[in-house]
Coordinates of C-alpha atoms in Angstrom, one line a residue:
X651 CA 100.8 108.6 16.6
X652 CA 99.8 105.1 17.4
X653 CA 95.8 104.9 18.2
X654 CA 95.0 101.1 20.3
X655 CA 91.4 100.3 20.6
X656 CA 90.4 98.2 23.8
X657 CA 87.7 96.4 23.2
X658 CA 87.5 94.5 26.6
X659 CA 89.4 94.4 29.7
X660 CA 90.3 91.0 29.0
X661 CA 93.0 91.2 26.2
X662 CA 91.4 87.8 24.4
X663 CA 88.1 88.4 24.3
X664 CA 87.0 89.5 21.4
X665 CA 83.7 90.9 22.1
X666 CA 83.3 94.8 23.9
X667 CA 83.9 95.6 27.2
X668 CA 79.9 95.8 27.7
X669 CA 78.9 92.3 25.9
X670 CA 82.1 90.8 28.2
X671 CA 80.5 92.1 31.7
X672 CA 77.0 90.5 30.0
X673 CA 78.4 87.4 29.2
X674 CA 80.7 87.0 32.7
X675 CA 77.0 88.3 34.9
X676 CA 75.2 85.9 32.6
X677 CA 77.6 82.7 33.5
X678 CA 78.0 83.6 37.6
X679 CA 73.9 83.7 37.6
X680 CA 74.2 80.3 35.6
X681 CA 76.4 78.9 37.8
X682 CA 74.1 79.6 41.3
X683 CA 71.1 78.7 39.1
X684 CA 72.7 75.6 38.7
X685 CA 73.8 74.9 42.3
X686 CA 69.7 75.7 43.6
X687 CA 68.8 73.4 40.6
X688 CA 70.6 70.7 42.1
X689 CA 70.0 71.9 45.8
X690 CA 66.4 71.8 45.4
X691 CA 64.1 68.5 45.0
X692 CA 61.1 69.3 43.8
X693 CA 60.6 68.5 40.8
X694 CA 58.2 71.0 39.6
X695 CA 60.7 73.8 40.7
X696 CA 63.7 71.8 39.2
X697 CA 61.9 72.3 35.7
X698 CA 60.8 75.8 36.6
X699 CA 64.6 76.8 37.4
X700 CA 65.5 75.1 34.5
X701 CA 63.4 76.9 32.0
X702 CA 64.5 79.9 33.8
X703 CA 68.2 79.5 32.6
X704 CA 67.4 78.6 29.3
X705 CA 66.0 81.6 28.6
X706 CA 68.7 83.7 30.8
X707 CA 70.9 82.2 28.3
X708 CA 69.4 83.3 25.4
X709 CA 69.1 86.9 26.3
X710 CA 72.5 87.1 27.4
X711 CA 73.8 85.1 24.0
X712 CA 71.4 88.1 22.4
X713 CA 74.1 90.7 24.0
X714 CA 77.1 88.9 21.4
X715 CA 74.3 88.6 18.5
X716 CA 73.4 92.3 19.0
X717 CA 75.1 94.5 21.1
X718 CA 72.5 97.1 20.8
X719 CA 70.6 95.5 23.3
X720 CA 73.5 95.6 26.0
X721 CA 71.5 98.5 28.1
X722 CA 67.9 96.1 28.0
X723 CA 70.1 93.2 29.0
X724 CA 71.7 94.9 31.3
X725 CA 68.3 95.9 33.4
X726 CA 67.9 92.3 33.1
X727 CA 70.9 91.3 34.8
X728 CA 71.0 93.8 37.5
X729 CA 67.5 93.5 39.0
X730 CA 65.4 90.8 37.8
X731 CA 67.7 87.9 37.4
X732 CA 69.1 88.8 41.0
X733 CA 65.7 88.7 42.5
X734 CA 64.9 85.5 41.2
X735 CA 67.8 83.9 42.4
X736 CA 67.7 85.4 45.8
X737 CA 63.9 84.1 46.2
X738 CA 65.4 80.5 44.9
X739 CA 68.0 80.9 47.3
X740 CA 65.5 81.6 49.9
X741 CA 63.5 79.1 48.7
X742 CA 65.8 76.3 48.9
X743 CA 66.8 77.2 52.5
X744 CA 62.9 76.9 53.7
X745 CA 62.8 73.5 52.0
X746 CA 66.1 72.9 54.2
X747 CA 64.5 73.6 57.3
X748 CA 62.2 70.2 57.0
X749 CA 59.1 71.9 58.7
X750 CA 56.1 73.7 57.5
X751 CA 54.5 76.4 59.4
X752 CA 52.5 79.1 58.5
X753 CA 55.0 81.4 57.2
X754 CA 57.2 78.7 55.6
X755 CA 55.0 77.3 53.6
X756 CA 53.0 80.5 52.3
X757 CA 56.1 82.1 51.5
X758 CA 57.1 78.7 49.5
X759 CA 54.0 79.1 47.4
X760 CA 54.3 82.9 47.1
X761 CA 57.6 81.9 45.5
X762 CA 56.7 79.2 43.3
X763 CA 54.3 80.8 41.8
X764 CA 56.7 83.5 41.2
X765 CA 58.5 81.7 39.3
X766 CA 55.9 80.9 36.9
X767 CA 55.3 85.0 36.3
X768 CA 58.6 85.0 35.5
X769 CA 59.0 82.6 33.1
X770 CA 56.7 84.3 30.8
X771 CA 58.3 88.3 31.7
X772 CA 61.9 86.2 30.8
X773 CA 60.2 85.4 27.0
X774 CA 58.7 89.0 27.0
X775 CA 62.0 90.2 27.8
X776 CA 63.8 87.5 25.2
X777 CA 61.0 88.8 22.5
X778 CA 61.6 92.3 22.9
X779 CA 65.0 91.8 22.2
X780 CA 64.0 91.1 18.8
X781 CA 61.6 94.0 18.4
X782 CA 64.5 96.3 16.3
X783 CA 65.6 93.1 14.0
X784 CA 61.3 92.3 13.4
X785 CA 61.4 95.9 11.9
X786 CA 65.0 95.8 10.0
X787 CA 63.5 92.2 8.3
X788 CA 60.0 94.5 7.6
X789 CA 61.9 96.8 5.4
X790 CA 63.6 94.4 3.4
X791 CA 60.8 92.7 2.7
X792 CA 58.8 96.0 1.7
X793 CA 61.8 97.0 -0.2
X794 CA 62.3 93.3 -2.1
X795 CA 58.4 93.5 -2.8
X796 CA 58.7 97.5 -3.9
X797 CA 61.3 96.4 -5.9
X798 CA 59.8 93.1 -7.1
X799 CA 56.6 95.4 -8.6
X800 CA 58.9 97.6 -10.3
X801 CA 60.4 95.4 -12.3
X802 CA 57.4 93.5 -12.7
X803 CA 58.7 90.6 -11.4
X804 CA 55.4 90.5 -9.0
X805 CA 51.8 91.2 -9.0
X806 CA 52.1 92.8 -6.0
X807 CA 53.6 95.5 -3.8
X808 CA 53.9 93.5 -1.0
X809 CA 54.9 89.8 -0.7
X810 CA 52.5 87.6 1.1
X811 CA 53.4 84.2 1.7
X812 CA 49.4 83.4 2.5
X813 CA 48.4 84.8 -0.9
X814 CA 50.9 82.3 -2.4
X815 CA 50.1 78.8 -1.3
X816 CA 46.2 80.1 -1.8
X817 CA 47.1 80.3 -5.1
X818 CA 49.1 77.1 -5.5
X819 CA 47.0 75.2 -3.5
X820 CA 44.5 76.6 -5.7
X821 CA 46.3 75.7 -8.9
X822 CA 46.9 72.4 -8.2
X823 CA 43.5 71.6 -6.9
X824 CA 42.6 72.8 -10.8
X825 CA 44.8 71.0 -12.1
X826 CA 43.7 67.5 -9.9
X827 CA 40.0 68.0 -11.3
X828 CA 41.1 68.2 -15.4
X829 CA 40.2 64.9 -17.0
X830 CA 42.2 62.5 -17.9
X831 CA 45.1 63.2 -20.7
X832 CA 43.7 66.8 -20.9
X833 CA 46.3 69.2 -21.6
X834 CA 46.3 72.6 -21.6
X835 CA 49.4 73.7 -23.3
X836 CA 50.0 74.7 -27.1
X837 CA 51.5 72.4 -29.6
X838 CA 54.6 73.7 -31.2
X839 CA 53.8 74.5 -34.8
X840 CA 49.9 74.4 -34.7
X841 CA 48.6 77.2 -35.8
X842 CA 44.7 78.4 -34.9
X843 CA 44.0 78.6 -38.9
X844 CA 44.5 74.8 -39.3

């Protein structure tokens, strides 16, 4: 009995057969993103398109980093990153046509200012992504602290960074206002009878 386990259609890649359809979605998207950005002129779209795909990129590398977040991705890459690259696509061929009516030109604006909205839903989307690895790092942290206070290894149940440079800064502003040559430390064999 000989079990083989496929882990992508492609026999050299050596990520799942989801994270592979992610990553080969992801790179045609790039690819058109990239022809508008170099179709399109304006500047100020240009920069928009190109913030766009830098944070495309990102949630699709998120699908190798964590394949958990496949199905999000996925939602991602099937509807919203589509429509954004159909309105470009659109965009770019009223900004062909070289005239500006009514319609032209209100649907240009409609668009552009589109693009803005989704810039920030594509860093919602990119920071949601993160939502399950936020709580995993929680619970090591409340589990180092719990354990920290056990072994008395902190004054604390919880570690809190804050609380710490307070207290350094605290300390050293202390030590900054001690006079001159003061020390606070014990001398080794000096004893408090004399």
């Amino acid at each position: 009995f000989r079990r083989v386990l496929f882990r992508s259609a492609d026999p050299m890649s050596p990520y799942s057969p989801e994270v592979q359809k992610v990553i080969n979605e992801g790179r045609l998207a790039m690819k058109e993103m990239g022809r508008l950005y170099s179709s399109i002129r304006n500047p100020e779209i240009r920069r928009k398109i190109n913030e766009i795909m830098a944070v495309s990129d990102k949630i699709v590398r998120d699908a190798i980093d964590d394949p958990s977040d496949v199905p999000q991705i996925q939602k991602f890459l099937s509807f919203y990153l589509p429509t954004t690259i159909k309105l470009l696509n659109a965009y770019d061929r009223m900004n062909a046509q070289e005239i500006s009516g009514e319609n032209i030109s209100g649907s240009m604006t409609r668009i552009e200012e589109m693009l803005d909205t989704s810039i920030q839903a594509y860093n919602k989307q990119l920071d949601a992504l993160f939502a399950n690895q936020a709580a995993d790092i929680q619970v090591d942290i409340d589990m180092m602290n719990g354990m920290l206070a056990r072994e008395g290894l902190g004054g604390k149940s919880y570690l809190d960074l804050n609380d710490f440079m307070r207290e350094f800064e605290k300390q050293q502003k202390m030590n900054a206002q001690k006079p001159e040559g003061y020390t606070d430390t014990i001398q080794k064999g000096s004893t408090s009878n004399g």
